């Protein structure tokens, strides 16, 4: 397991306990809608991280981790809304907000690094394709030869 997988799994368990507690103790009808939203977005973080572990490609990995990041951002919004509406105490909010914020930081780094690596790999493929095409393709080699080597005007 990775750090992000572990943190997302622990966050999901913690979020489920928080939602259960608030539903049983101190939530009214309008608060239930917010709880449903924070539950959906918060549990989706771990689900998308888990899917990314078996991504079919780098781009699929980036997509899943980006979705997890968006869900973590949405979760932050709903946690803040619950706190502002006085459904979460300052202590409860600070604690779970910190955990979510830590997950966001990790996901930002993962997505950024994965995108940089994908860009580098794409550039390397294009560069290698040009080199291989130039060397291995006699027609391309002949065109380059005619244009730059055998043409005295092009060399000047």
Short mmCIF file of C-alpha atoms in Angstrom, two decimals:
data_model
loop_
_atom_site.label_atom_id
_atom_site.label_comp_id
_atom_site.label_asym_id
_atom_site.label_seq_id
_atom_site.Cartn_x
_atom_site.Cartn_y
_atom_site.Cartn_z
CA UNK A 1 0.00 0.00 0.00
CA UNK A 2 1.10 3.56 -0.60
CA UNK A 3 0.94 6.52 1.75
CA UNK A 4 -1.97 8.04 -0.13
CA UNK A 5 -3.88 4.74 -0.11
CA UNK A 6 -3.39 4.38 3.64
CA UNK A 7 -4.36 7.98 4.40
CA UNK A 8 -7.41 7.84 2.12
CA UNK A 9 -8.58 4.58 3.73
CA UNK A 10 -8.18 5.99 7.24
CA UNK A 11 -9.92 9.21 6.21
CA UNK A 12 -12.85 7.23 4.78
CA UNK A 13 -13.25 5.27 8.03
CA UNK A 14 -13.05 8.45 10.06
CA UNK A 15 -15.55 10.23 7.83
CA UNK A 16 -18.03 7.35 8.10
CA UNK A 17 -17.79 7.51 11.91
CA UNK A 18 -18.29 11.28 11.84
CA UNK A 19 -21.36 11.01 9.60
CA UNK A 20 -22.86 8.21 11.75
CA UNK A 21 -22.26 10.23 14.91
CA UNK A 22 -23.78 13.42 13.53
CA UNK A 23 -26.81 11.60 12.14
CA UNK A 24 -27.50 9.94 15.47
CA UNK A 25 -26.87 12.94 17.71
CA UNK A 26 -27.29 16.43 16.38
CA UNK A 27 -28.30 16.82 12.79
CA UNK A 28 -31.55 18.22 11.46
CA UNK A 29 -33.19 17.76 8.07
CA UNK A 30 -31.22 20.46 6.23
CA UNK A 31 -27.96 19.18 7.72
CA UNK A 32 -28.62 15.68 6.36
CA UNK A 33 -28.24 16.97 2.80
CA UNK A 34 -24.83 18.39 3.62
CA UNK A 35 -23.84 15.17 5.38
CA UNK A 36 -24.87 13.16 2.33
CA UNK A 37 -22.68 15.38 0.16
CA UNK A 38 -19.61 15.20 2.41
CA UNK A 39 -20.12 11.43 2.67
CA UNK A 40 -20.23 10.99 -1.12
CA UNK A 41 -17.24 13.20 -1.89
CA UNK A 42 -15.18 11.99 1.08
CA UNK A 43 -15.61 8.30 0.36
CA UNK A 44 -14.97 8.88 -3.34
CA UNK A 45 -11.39 9.98 -2.58
CA UNK A 46 -10.34 6.52 -1.45
CA UNK A 47 -12.31 4.82 -4.21
CA UNK A 48 -10.52 6.80 -6.93
CA UNK A 49 -7.11 6.30 -5.32
CA UNK A 50 -7.82 2.55 -5.24
CA UNK A 51 -8.83 2.59 -8.91
CA UNK A 52 -5.66 4.48 -9.80
CA UNK A 53 -3.55 1.69 -8.29
CA UNK A 54 -4.63 -0.53 -11.19
CA UNK A 55 -4.83 2.11 -13.89
CA UNK A 56 -4.63 0.89 -17.47
CA UNK A 57 -2.21 3.63 -18.50
CA UNK A 58 -0.39 6.68 -17.18
CA UNK A 59 -3.19 8.87 -18.46
CA UNK A 60 -5.77 6.71 -16.66
CA UNK A 61 -3.70 7.02 -13.47
CA UNK A 62 -3.56 10.81 -13.84
CA UNK A 63 -7.30 10.92 -14.47
CA UNK A 64 -8.18 8.86 -11.37
CA UNK A 65 -5.82 10.80 -9.11
CA UNK A 66 -7.16 14.10 -10.50
CA UNK A 67 -10.70 12.98 -9.72
CA UNK A 68 -9.60 12.03 -6.20
CA UNK A 69 -8.10 15.51 -5.84
CA UNK A 70 -11.33 17.15 -7.01
CA UNK A 71 -13.33 15.03 -4.57
CA UNK A 72 -10.97 16.01 -1.72
CA UNK A 73 -11.46 19.65 -2.63
CA UNK A 74 -15.24 19.18 -2.63
CA UNK A 75 -14.99 17.42 0.74
CA UNK A 76 -13.09 20.42 2.10
CA UNK A 77 -15.94 22.65 0.96
CA UNK A 78 -18.60 20.51 2.65
CA UNK A 79 -16.59 20.21 5.87
CA UNK A 80 -16.28 24.00 5.98
CA UNK A 81 -20.00 24.38 5.28
CA UNK A 82 -20.87 21.94 8.08
CA UNK A 83 -18.58 23.86 10.43
CA UNK A 84 -19.98 27.25 9.43
CA UNK A 85 -23.51 25.91 9.99
CA UNK A 86 -22.42 24.82 13.51
CA UNK A 87 -22.83 21.09 12.88
CA UNK A 88 -19.12 20.55 13.63
CA UNK A 89 -17.33 22.00 16.65
CA UNK A 90 -14.05 23.83 16.11
CA UNK A 91 -12.11 20.86 17.47
CA UNK A 92 -13.91 18.33 15.25
CA UNK A 93 -13.54 20.55 12.22
CA UNK A 94 -9.85 21.32 12.74
CA UNK A 95 -8.99 17.66 13.16
CA UNK A 96 -10.79 16.24 10.13
CA UNK A 97 -10.01 19.32 8.00
CA UNK A 98 -6.30 18.79 8.70
CA UNK A 99 -6.53 15.15 7.54
CA UNK A 100 -8.31 16.17 4.34
CA UNK A 101 -5.84 18.99 3.72
CA UNK A 102 -2.96 16.53 4.06
CA UNK A 103 -4.58 14.28 1.46
CA UNK A 104 -5.01 17.24 -0.89
CA UNK A 105 -1.31 18.13 -0.55
CA UNK A 106 -0.24 14.57 -1.36
CA UNK A 107 -2.63 14.32 -4.32
CA UNK A 108 -1.42 17.64 -5.75
CA UNK A 109 2.15 16.33 -5.69
CA UNK A 110 1.15 12.99 -7.21
CA UNK A 111 -0.83 14.57 -10.05
CA UNK A 112 1.86 17.16 -10.77
CA UNK A 113 4.63 14.55 -10.87
CA UNK A 114 2.59 12.14 -12.98
CA UNK A 115 1.78 14.88 -15.49
CA UNK A 116 5.44 15.93 -15.68
CA UNK A 117 6.49 12.31 -16.21
CA UNK A 118 3.85 11.81 -18.91
CA UNK A 119 4.97 14.96 -20.70
CA UNK A 120 8.61 13.87 -20.55
CA UNK A 121 7.74 10.39 -21.82
CA UNK A 122 5.70 11.86 -24.68
CA UNK A 123 8.54 14.19 -25.64
CA UNK A 124 11.06 11.33 -25.49
CA UNK A 125 8.85 9.19 -27.73
CA UNK A 126 8.54 11.97 -30.28
CA UNK A 127 12.28 12.60 -30.22
CA UNK A 128 13.09 8.91 -30.56
CA UNK A 129 10.52 8.49 -33.31
CA UNK A 130 12.17 11.28 -35.29
CA UNK A 131 15.64 9.84 -34.74
CA UNK A 132 14.55 6.33 -35.64
CA UNK A 133 12.59 7.55 -38.63
CA UNK A 134 15.52 9.58 -39.91
CA UNK A 135 18.05 6.79 -39.54
CA UNK A 136 15.93 3.79 -40.48
CA UNK A 137 13.77 5.24 -43.21
CA UNK A 138 15.79 5.52 -46.44
CA UNK A 139 13.32 7.92 -48.04
CA UNK A 140 13.55 10.36 -45.12
CA UNK A 141 17.33 10.01 -45.10
CA UNK A 142 17.45 10.69 -48.84
CA UNK A 143 15.27 13.81 -48.45
CA UNK A 144 17.55 15.18 -45.75
CA UNK A 145 20.61 14.34 -47.82
CA UNK A 146 19.22 16.10 -50.88
CA UNK A 147 18.06 19.14 -48.95
CA UNK A 148 21.08 19.79 -46.75
CA UNK A 149 24.08 17.87 -48.00
CA UNK A 150 23.94 17.81 -51.76
CA UNK A 151 22.49 21.32 -52.14
CA UNK A 152 25.28 23.92 -51.85
CA UNK A 153 22.75 26.76 -51.41
CA UNK A 154 21.10 25.08 -48.42
CA UNK A 155 24.48 24.66 -46.71
CA UNK A 156 25.34 28.34 -46.96
#
